PDB file of C-alpha atoms in Angstrom:
ATOM      1  CA  LYS A1275     -17.059  -4.253  -9.922  1.00 62.00           C
ATOM      2  CA  ASN A1276     -13.962  -3.174  -7.973  1.00 79.00           C
ATOM      3  CA  GLU A1277     -14.711  -0.960  -4.976  1.00 90.00           C
ATOM      4  CA  VAL A1278     -11.841   1.382  -6.026  1.00 95.00           C
ATOM      5  CA  GLU A1279     -11.424   2.271  -9.730  1.00 96.00           C
ATOM      6  CA  GLN A1280      -8.555   4.273 -11.139  1.00 97.00           C
ATOM      7  CA  SER A1281      -8.257   5.881 -14.557  1.00 96.00           C
ATOM      8  CA  PRO A1282      -6.368   5.819 -16.697  1.00 97.00           C
ATOM      9  CA  GLN A1283      -4.538   2.494 -16.267  1.00 95.00           C
ATOM     10  CA  ASN A1284      -1.592   3.769 -18.279  1.00 97.00           C
ATOM     11  CA  LEU A1285      -0.486   7.346 -18.990  1.00 97.00           C
ATOM     12  CA  THR A1286       2.379   8.647 -21.092  1.00 97.00           C
ATOM     13  CA  ALA A1287       3.197  12.338 -20.883  1.00 97.00           C
ATOM     14  CA  GLN A1288       5.816  14.728 -22.131  1.00 97.00           C
ATOM     15  CA  GLU A1289       8.004  16.452 -19.616  1.00 97.00           C
ATOM     16  CA  GLY A1290       6.350  19.622 -18.383  1.00 97.00           C
ATOM     17  CA  GLU A1291       2.764  18.510 -18.975  1.00 97.00           C
ATOM     18  CA  PHE A1292      -0.007  18.769 -16.379  1.00 98.00           C
ATOM     19  CA  ILE A1293      -1.148  15.301 -15.307  1.00 98.00           C
ATOM     20  CA  THR A1294      -4.391  14.124 -13.707  1.00 98.00           C
ATOM     21  CA  ILE A1295      -5.072  10.711 -12.310  1.00 98.00           C
ATOM     22  CA  ASN A1296      -8.614   9.833 -11.183  1.00 98.00           C
ATOM     23  CA  CYS A1297      -9.929   7.586  -8.461  1.00 98.00           C
ATOM     24  CA  SER A1298     -13.595   6.607  -7.902  1.00 97.00           C
ATOM     25  CA  TYR A1299     -14.793   4.510  -5.050  1.00 96.00           C
ATOM     26  CA  SER A1300     -18.139   2.877  -4.129  1.00 93.00           C
ATOM     27  CA  VAL A1301     -17.895   2.499  -0.382  1.00 88.00           C
ATOM     28  CA  GLY A1302     -18.237   4.930   2.516  1.00 87.00           C
ATOM     29  CA  ILE A1303     -14.792   5.996   3.632  1.00 89.00           C
ATOM     30  CA  SER A1304     -13.002   7.634   6.458  1.00 88.00           C
ATOM     31  CA  ALA A1305      -9.910   8.594   4.438  1.00 91.00           C
ATOM     32  CA  LEU A1306      -8.297   8.201   1.005  1.00 95.00           C
ATOM     33  CA  HIS A1307      -4.656   7.627   0.352  1.00 95.00           C
ATOM     34  CA  TRP A1308      -2.509   8.297  -2.690  1.00 97.00           C
ATOM     35  CA  LEU A1309       0.632   6.164  -2.891  1.00 96.00           C
ATOM     36  CA  GLN A1310       3.551   6.176  -5.297  1.00 96.00           C
ATOM     37  CA  GLN A1311       5.378   3.018  -6.249  1.00 95.00           C
ATOM     38  CA  HIS A1312       8.684   3.332  -8.006  1.00 90.00           C
ATOM     39  CA  PRO A1313       9.964   0.819 -10.620  1.00 84.00           C
ATOM     40  CA  GLY A1314      12.162  -0.690  -7.908  1.00 79.00           C
ATOM     41  CA  GLY A1315       9.035  -1.590  -5.950  1.00 80.00           C
ATOM     42  CA  GLY A1316       9.245   0.770  -3.018  1.00 88.00           C
ATOM     43  CA  ILE A1317       5.993   2.457  -1.898  1.00 92.00           C
ATOM     44  CA  VAL A1318       5.819   6.063  -0.685  1.00 92.00           C
ATOM     45  CA  SER A1319       2.654   7.541   0.941  1.00 92.00           C
ATOM     46  CA  LEU A1320       1.996  10.870  -0.870  1.00 94.00           C
ATOM     47  CA  PHE A1321      -1.229  12.013   0.724  1.00 94.00           C
ATOM     48  CA  MET A1322      -3.987  11.018   3.173  1.00 93.00           C
ATOM     49  CA  LEU A1323      -7.099  13.079   2.897  1.00 93.00           C
ATOM     50  CA  SER A1324     -10.665  13.022   4.064  1.00 91.00           C
ATOM     51  CA  SER A1325     -11.838  16.282   2.591  1.00 93.00           C
ATOM     52  CA  GLY A1326     -10.906  19.195   0.353  1.00 94.00           C
ATOM     53  CA  LYS A1327      -7.474  19.539  -1.106  1.00 96.00           C
ATOM     54  CA  LYS A1328      -3.843  19.023  -0.117  1.00 96.00           C
ATOM     55  CA  LYS A1329      -0.670  20.209  -1.846  1.00 96.00           C
ATOM     56  CA  HIS A1330       2.894  19.094  -1.528  1.00 94.00           C
ATOM     57  CA  GLY A1331       5.452  20.600  -3.956  1.00 96.00           C
ATOM     58  CA  ARG A1332       4.155  19.882  -7.543  1.00 97.00           C
ATOM     59  CA  LEU A1333       1.552  17.401  -6.326  1.00 97.00           C
ATOM     60  CA  ILE A1334      -2.021  18.257  -5.529  1.00 98.00           C
ATOM     61  CA  ALA A1335      -4.708  15.859  -4.300  1.00 98.00           C
ATOM     62  CA  THR A1336      -8.409  16.619  -4.128  1.00 98.00           C
ATOM     63  CA  ILE A1337     -11.343  14.719  -2.895  1.00 97.00           C
ATOM     64  CA  ASN A1338     -15.115  15.123  -3.304  1.00 96.00           C
ATOM     65  CA  ILE A1339     -16.817  13.063  -0.707  1.00 93.00           C
ATOM     66  CA  GLN A1340     -20.319  13.517  -2.145  1.00 94.00           C
ATOM     67  CA  GLU A1341     -19.203  12.302  -5.591  1.00 95.00           C
ATOM     68  CA  LYS A1342     -16.923   9.582  -4.135  1.00 95.00           C
ATOM     69  CA  HIS A1343     -14.101  10.799  -6.348  1.00 97.00           C
ATOM     70  CA  SER A1344     -10.512  11.977  -5.890  1.00 98.00           C
ATOM     71  CA  SER A1345      -7.894  13.334  -8.258  1.00 98.00           C
ATOM     72  CA  LEU A1346      -4.140  13.468  -8.113  1.00 98.00           C
ATOM     73  CA  HIS A1347      -2.606  16.245 -10.135  1.00 98.00           C
ATOM     74  CA  ILE A1348       1.097  16.672 -11.045  1.00 98.00           C
ATOM     75  CA  THR A1349       2.211  20.063 -12.356  1.00 97.00           C
ATOM     76  CA  ALA A1350       5.255  20.471 -14.573  1.00 96.00           C
ATOM     77  CA  SER A1351       5.756  16.772 -14.810  1.00 97.00           C
ATOM     78  CA  HIS A1352       9.312  15.390 -14.842  1.00 96.00           C
ATOM     79  CA  PRO A1353      10.748  12.009 -15.895  1.00 96.00           C
ATOM     80  CA  ARG A1354      11.474  11.233 -12.176  1.00 94.00           C
ATOM     81  CA  ASP A1355       7.648  11.301 -11.659  1.00 96.00           C
ATOM     82  CA  SER A1356       7.462   8.051 -13.674  1.00 96.00           C
ATOM     83  CA  ALA A1357       5.959   5.531 -11.295  1.00 96.00           C
ATOM     84  CA  VAL A1358       2.782   3.698 -10.490  1.00 96.00           C
ATOM     85  CA  TYR A1359       0.273   5.788  -8.568  1.00 97.00           C
ATOM     86  CA  ILE A1360      -2.148   3.855  -6.330  1.00 97.00           C
ATOM     87  CA  CYS A1361      -5.312   5.139  -4.775  1.00 97.00           C
ATOM     88  CA  ALA A1362      -6.464   3.404  -1.550  1.00 95.00           C
ATOM     89  CA  VAL A1363      -9.500   4.027   0.637  1.00 93.00           C
ATOM     90  CA  ARG A1364     -10.129   3.254   4.262  1.00 88.00           C
ATOM     91  CA  GLU A1365     -13.633   1.935   4.504  1.00 82.00           C
ATOM     92  CA  ASN A1366     -15.781   3.411   7.206  1.00 75.00           C
ATOM     93  CA  TYR A1367     -17.756   0.822   9.165  1.00 63.00           C
ATOM     94  CA  GLY A1368     -20.232   3.076  10.966  1.00 55.00           C
ATOM     95  CA  GLY A1369     -17.468   5.120  12.518  1.00 48.00           C
ATOM     96  CA  SER A1370     -14.872   2.364  13.066  1.00 50.00           C
ATOM     97  CA  GLN A1371     -11.744   2.192  11.041  1.00 58.00           C
ATOM     98  CA  GLY A1372     -11.746  -0.292   8.209  1.00 62.00           C
ATOM     99  CA  ASN A1373      -8.890  -1.665   6.201  1.00 78.00           C
ATOM    100  CA  LEU A1374      -7.314  -0.201   3.142  1.00 86.00           C
ATOM    101  CA  ILE A1375      -8.804  -1.167  -0.193  1.00 90.00           C
ATOM    102  CA  PHE A1376      -6.537  -0.530  -3.146  1.00 93.00           C
ATOM    103  CA  GLY A1377      -7.049   0.478  -6.736  1.00 95.00           C
ATOM    104  CA  LYS A1378      -5.038  -1.356  -9.364  1.00 93.00           C
ATOM    105  CA  GLY A1379      -2.854   1.698 -10.005  1.00 95.00           C
ATOM    106  CA  THR A1380      -2.010   4.056 -12.809  1.00 97.00           C
ATOM    107  CA  LYS A1381       1.325   3.541 -14.486  1.00 96.00           C
ATOM    108  CA  LEU A1382       2.706   6.950 -15.429  1.00 97.00           C
ATOM    109  CA  SER A1383       5.636   7.400 -17.845  1.00 97.00           C
ATOM    110  CA  VAL A1384       6.988  10.890 -18.358  1.00 97.00           C
ATOM    111  CA  LYS A1385       9.224  11.252 -21.405  1.00 97.00           C
ATOM    112  CA  PRO A1386      12.049  13.903 -21.582  1.00 95.00           C
TER     113      PRO A1386
ATOM    114  CA  ASP B 251      14.073   6.203   3.823  1.00 81.00           C
ATOM    115  CA  SER B 252      10.755   5.418   5.484  1.00 85.00           C
ATOM    116  CA  GLY B 253      12.284   4.073   8.612  1.00 93.00           C
ATOM    117  CA  VAL B 254      10.549   0.744   8.154  1.00 96.00           C
ATOM    118  CA  THR B 255      12.958  -2.169   7.729  1.00 97.00           C
ATOM    119  CA  GLN B 256      11.974  -5.457   6.052  1.00 97.00           C
ATOM    120  CA  THR B 257      14.224  -8.489   5.832  1.00 97.00           C
ATOM    121  CA  PRO B 258      15.094 -10.287   3.709  1.00 97.00           C
ATOM    122  CA  LYS B 259      14.826  -8.269   0.498  1.00 96.00           C
ATOM    123  CA  HIS B 260      14.628 -11.343  -1.640  1.00 96.00           C
ATOM    124  CA  LEU B 261      13.640 -14.924  -0.834  1.00 97.00           C
ATOM    125  CA  ILE B 262      13.664 -17.862  -3.197  1.00 97.00           C
ATOM    126  CA  THR B 263      12.288 -21.109  -2.035  1.00 97.00           C
ATOM    127  CA  ALA B 264      10.341 -24.170  -3.185  1.00 97.00           C
ATOM    128  CA  THR B 265       6.738 -25.270  -2.987  1.00 97.00           C
ATOM    129  CA  GLY B 266       5.765 -26.797   0.343  1.00 97.00           C
ATOM    130  CA  GLN B 267       8.409 -24.841   2.318  1.00 97.00           C
ATOM    131  CA  ARG B 268       7.910 -22.355   5.147  1.00 97.00           C
ATOM    132  CA  VAL B 269       9.427 -18.915   5.369  1.00 98.00           C
ATOM    133  CA  THR B 270       9.395 -16.003   7.838  1.00 98.00           C
ATOM    134  CA  LEU B 271       9.381 -12.420   6.791  1.00 98.00           C
ATOM    135  CA  ARG B 272      10.471  -9.792   9.318  1.00 98.00           C
ATOM    136  CA  CYS B 273       9.485  -6.187   9.806  1.00 98.00           C
ATOM    137  CA  SER B 274      10.850  -3.480  12.090  1.00 98.00           C
ATOM    138  CA  PRO B 275       8.506  -0.537  12.312  1.00 97.00           C
ATOM    139  CA  ARG B 276       9.471   3.083  12.323  1.00 96.00           C
ATOM    140  CA  SER B 277      10.561   4.262  15.750  1.00 95.00           C
ATOM    141  CA  GLY B 278       7.574   5.277  17.756  1.00 93.00           C
ATOM    142  CA  ASP B 279       5.043   3.516  15.536  1.00 95.00           C
ATOM    143  CA  LEU B 280       2.772   1.064  17.348  1.00 94.00           C
ATOM    144  CA  SER B 281       0.743  -0.162  14.484  1.00 94.00           C
ATOM    145  CA  VAL B 282       2.079  -2.671  11.873  1.00 95.00           C
ATOM    146  CA  TYR B 283       0.326  -3.765   8.627  1.00 95.00           C
ATOM    147  CA  TRP B 284       1.196  -6.561   6.175  1.00 96.00           C
ATOM    148  CA  TYR B 285       0.249  -6.396   2.533  1.00 96.00           C
ATOM    149  CA  GLN B 286       0.671  -8.732  -0.398  1.00 96.00           C
ATOM    150  CA  GLN B 287       1.216  -7.489  -4.033  1.00 95.00           C
ATOM    151  CA  SER B 288       0.892  -9.986  -6.766  1.00 91.00           C
ATOM    152  CA  LEU B 289       0.744  -9.345 -10.468  1.00 83.00           C
ATOM    153  CA  ASP B 290      -2.846 -10.403 -10.921  1.00 80.00           C
ATOM    154  CA  GLN B 291      -4.347  -9.156  -7.585  1.00 80.00           C
ATOM    155  CA  GLY B 292      -2.560  -5.910  -6.943  1.00 86.00           C
ATOM    156  CA  LEU B 293      -2.048  -4.785  -3.349  1.00 92.00           C
ATOM    157  CA  GLN B 294      -4.146  -6.579  -0.756  1.00 92.00           C
ATOM    158  CA  PHE B 295      -4.323  -6.039   2.938  1.00 92.00           C
ATOM    159  CA  LEU B 296      -3.380  -9.169   5.023  1.00 94.00           C
ATOM    160  CA  ILE B 297      -3.355  -8.296   8.707  1.00 94.00           C
ATOM    161  CA  GLN B 298      -2.797  -5.497  11.156  1.00 93.00           C
ATOM    162  CA  TYR B 299      -1.359  -5.369  14.689  1.00 94.00           C
ATOM    163  CA  TYR B 300      -1.407  -2.608  17.236  1.00 93.00           C
ATOM    164  CA  ASN B 301       0.936  -2.704  20.207  1.00 94.00           C
ATOM    165  CA  GLY B 302       1.171  -6.455  20.090  1.00 94.00           C
ATOM    166  CA  GLU B 303      -2.451  -7.288  19.509  1.00 94.00           C
ATOM    167  CA  GLU B 304      -4.109  -8.292  16.280  1.00 93.00           C
ATOM    168  CA  ARG B 305      -6.606  -5.647  15.262  1.00 90.00           C
ATOM    169  CA  ALA B 306      -7.776  -6.478  11.773  1.00 88.00           C
ATOM    170  CA  LYS B 307      -7.617  -9.363   9.288  1.00 89.00           C
ATOM    171  CA  GLY B 308      -7.940  -9.071   5.549  1.00 88.00           C
ATOM    172  CA  ASN B 309      -7.410 -11.602   2.848  1.00 81.00           C
ATOM    173  CA  ILE B 310      -4.966 -13.665   4.721  1.00 92.00           C
ATOM    174  CA  LEU B 311      -4.840 -17.373   4.010  1.00 94.00           C
ATOM    175  CA  GLU B 312      -4.965 -19.929   6.872  1.00 95.00           C
ATOM    176  CA  ARG B 313      -1.476 -21.031   5.837  1.00 97.00           C
ATOM    177  CA  PHE B 314      -0.206 -17.602   6.757  1.00 97.00           C
ATOM    178  CA  SER B 315       0.182 -16.255  10.321  1.00 96.00           C
ATOM    179  CA  ALA B 316       1.754 -13.197  11.888  1.00 97.00           C
ATOM    180  CA  GLN B 317       2.582 -11.741  15.190  1.00 97.00           C
ATOM    181  CA  GLN B 318       3.897  -8.533  16.729  1.00 97.00           C
ATOM    182  CA  PHE B 319       6.464  -8.896  19.505  1.00 97.00           C
ATOM    183  CA  PRO B 320       6.880  -6.780  22.674  1.00 96.00           C
ATOM    184  CA  ASP B 321       9.630  -4.768  20.965  1.00 95.00           C
ATOM    185  CA  LEU B 322       7.045  -4.018  18.217  1.00 96.00           C
ATOM    186  CA  HIS B 323       8.778  -5.805  15.378  1.00 97.00           C
ATOM    187  CA  SER B 324       6.534  -8.192  13.433  1.00 98.00           C
ATOM    188  CA  GLU B 325       6.898 -11.426  11.605  1.00 98.00           C
ATOM    189  CA  LEU B 326       4.803 -12.873   8.847  1.00 98.00           C
ATOM    190  CA  ASN B 327       4.972 -16.703   8.562  1.00 98.00           C
ATOM    191  CA  LEU B 328       4.038 -18.362   5.303  1.00 98.00           C
ATOM    192  CA  SER B 329       3.774 -22.125   5.290  1.00 97.00           C
ATOM    193  CA  SER B 330       3.007 -24.890   2.742  1.00 97.00           C
ATOM    194  CA  LEU B 331       4.038 -22.467   0.077  1.00 97.00           C
ATOM    195  CA  GLU B 332       2.414 -22.621  -3.348  1.00 96.00           C
ATOM    196  CA  LEU B 333       3.471 -21.165  -6.681  1.00 95.00           C
ATOM    197  CA  GLY B 334       0.701 -18.568  -6.331  1.00 93.00           C
ATOM    198  CA  ASP B 335       2.272 -17.186  -3.124  1.00 96.00           C
ATOM    199  CA  SER B 336       5.056 -15.625  -5.187  1.00 96.00           C
ATOM    200  CA  ALA B 337       4.607 -11.897  -4.620  1.00 96.00           C
ATOM    201  CA  LEU B 338       6.004  -8.760  -3.049  1.00 96.00           C
ATOM    202  CA  TYR B 339       5.151  -8.604   0.665  1.00 97.00           C
ATOM    203  CA  PHE B 340       5.069  -5.137   2.205  1.00 96.00           C
ATOM    204  CA  CYS B 341       5.087  -4.160   5.799  1.00 97.00           C
ATOM    205  CA  ALA B 342       3.968  -0.670   6.820  1.00 95.00           C
ATOM    206  CA  SER B 343       3.714   1.072  10.147  1.00 95.00           C
ATOM    207  CA  SER B 344       1.908   4.017  11.615  1.00 93.00           C
ATOM    208  CA  VAL B 345       1.799   5.872  14.932  1.00 92.00           C
ATOM    209  CA  ALA B 346      -1.774   4.855  15.455  1.00 85.00           C
ATOM    210  CA  ILE B 347      -4.619   3.259  13.575  1.00 79.00           C
ATOM    211  CA  GLY B 348      -5.937   5.534  10.898  1.00 78.00           C
ATOM    212  CA  GLN B 349      -2.735   7.618  10.642  1.00 83.00           C
ATOM    213  CA  PRO B 350      -0.557   7.806   7.537  1.00 86.00           C
ATOM    214  CA  GLN B 351       1.329   4.606   6.911  1.00 90.00           C
ATOM    215  CA  HIS B 352       5.030   4.315   6.116  1.00 93.00           C
ATOM    216  CA  PHE B 353       6.047   1.456   3.892  1.00 94.00           C
ATOM    217  CA  GLY B 354       9.077  -0.780   3.947  1.00 95.00           C
ATOM    218  CA  ASP B 355      10.834  -1.717   0.756  1.00 94.00           C
ATOM    219  CA  GLY B 356       9.167  -5.074   0.632  1.00 95.00           C
ATOM    220  CA  THR B 357      10.307  -8.691   0.475  1.00 97.00           C
ATOM    221  CA  ARG B 358      10.183 -10.317  -2.940  1.00 96.00           C
ATOM    222  CA  LEU B 359       9.157 -14.006  -2.495  1.00 97.00           C
ATOM    223  CA  SER B 360       9.694 -16.348  -5.409  1.00 96.00           C
ATOM    224  CA  ILE B 361       8.464 -19.882  -5.245  1.00 96.00           C
ATOM    225  CA  LEU B 362      10.070 -22.380  -7.612  1.00 92.00           C
TER     226      LEU B 362
END
């Protein structure tokens, strides 16, 4: 079993739809990252969070530490949001910083 | 533009060869990370440096090595290349360990 699971693997939406991507993990973590990878390959860090909720423009990320679950929401989706969204967790080794463990990504396609 | 520069963007070489990938971190960032992204494995952490010292090792093969120089740029050396080493290699940097990472555009390595 992968330590970081994302769902769905693929997602197709119509422009304007509200989108949710889920991430579940099985290890203790110090932080969770959401990354966006565009078709050209470049990776952009969207959020780093360890508790609660963060918002940036139309993107919202939430995390529930007790349930070991995070969601990434996109409101009023747009074709330019089409990308692969990757969840990554930083494992917590008894207080020391572990390395990033990545999910396999969710491929989002937003149709006009 | 993340401020992280990776060269070259593309590299085509043959099995058994040796290549060097270069990364210049964002100005002021002391920590450099190397990642490999292959089609079947997804993103995997390879190695991390902080201010010239190796801090963490992930799934890095013995044929691979890296270093961070006094000017903070880093190089990833891949030797005795195999077909399976074909992948995108990303460098990322952060101000300190555990802080948000900024990714370069990657080097696409193709082994023929």
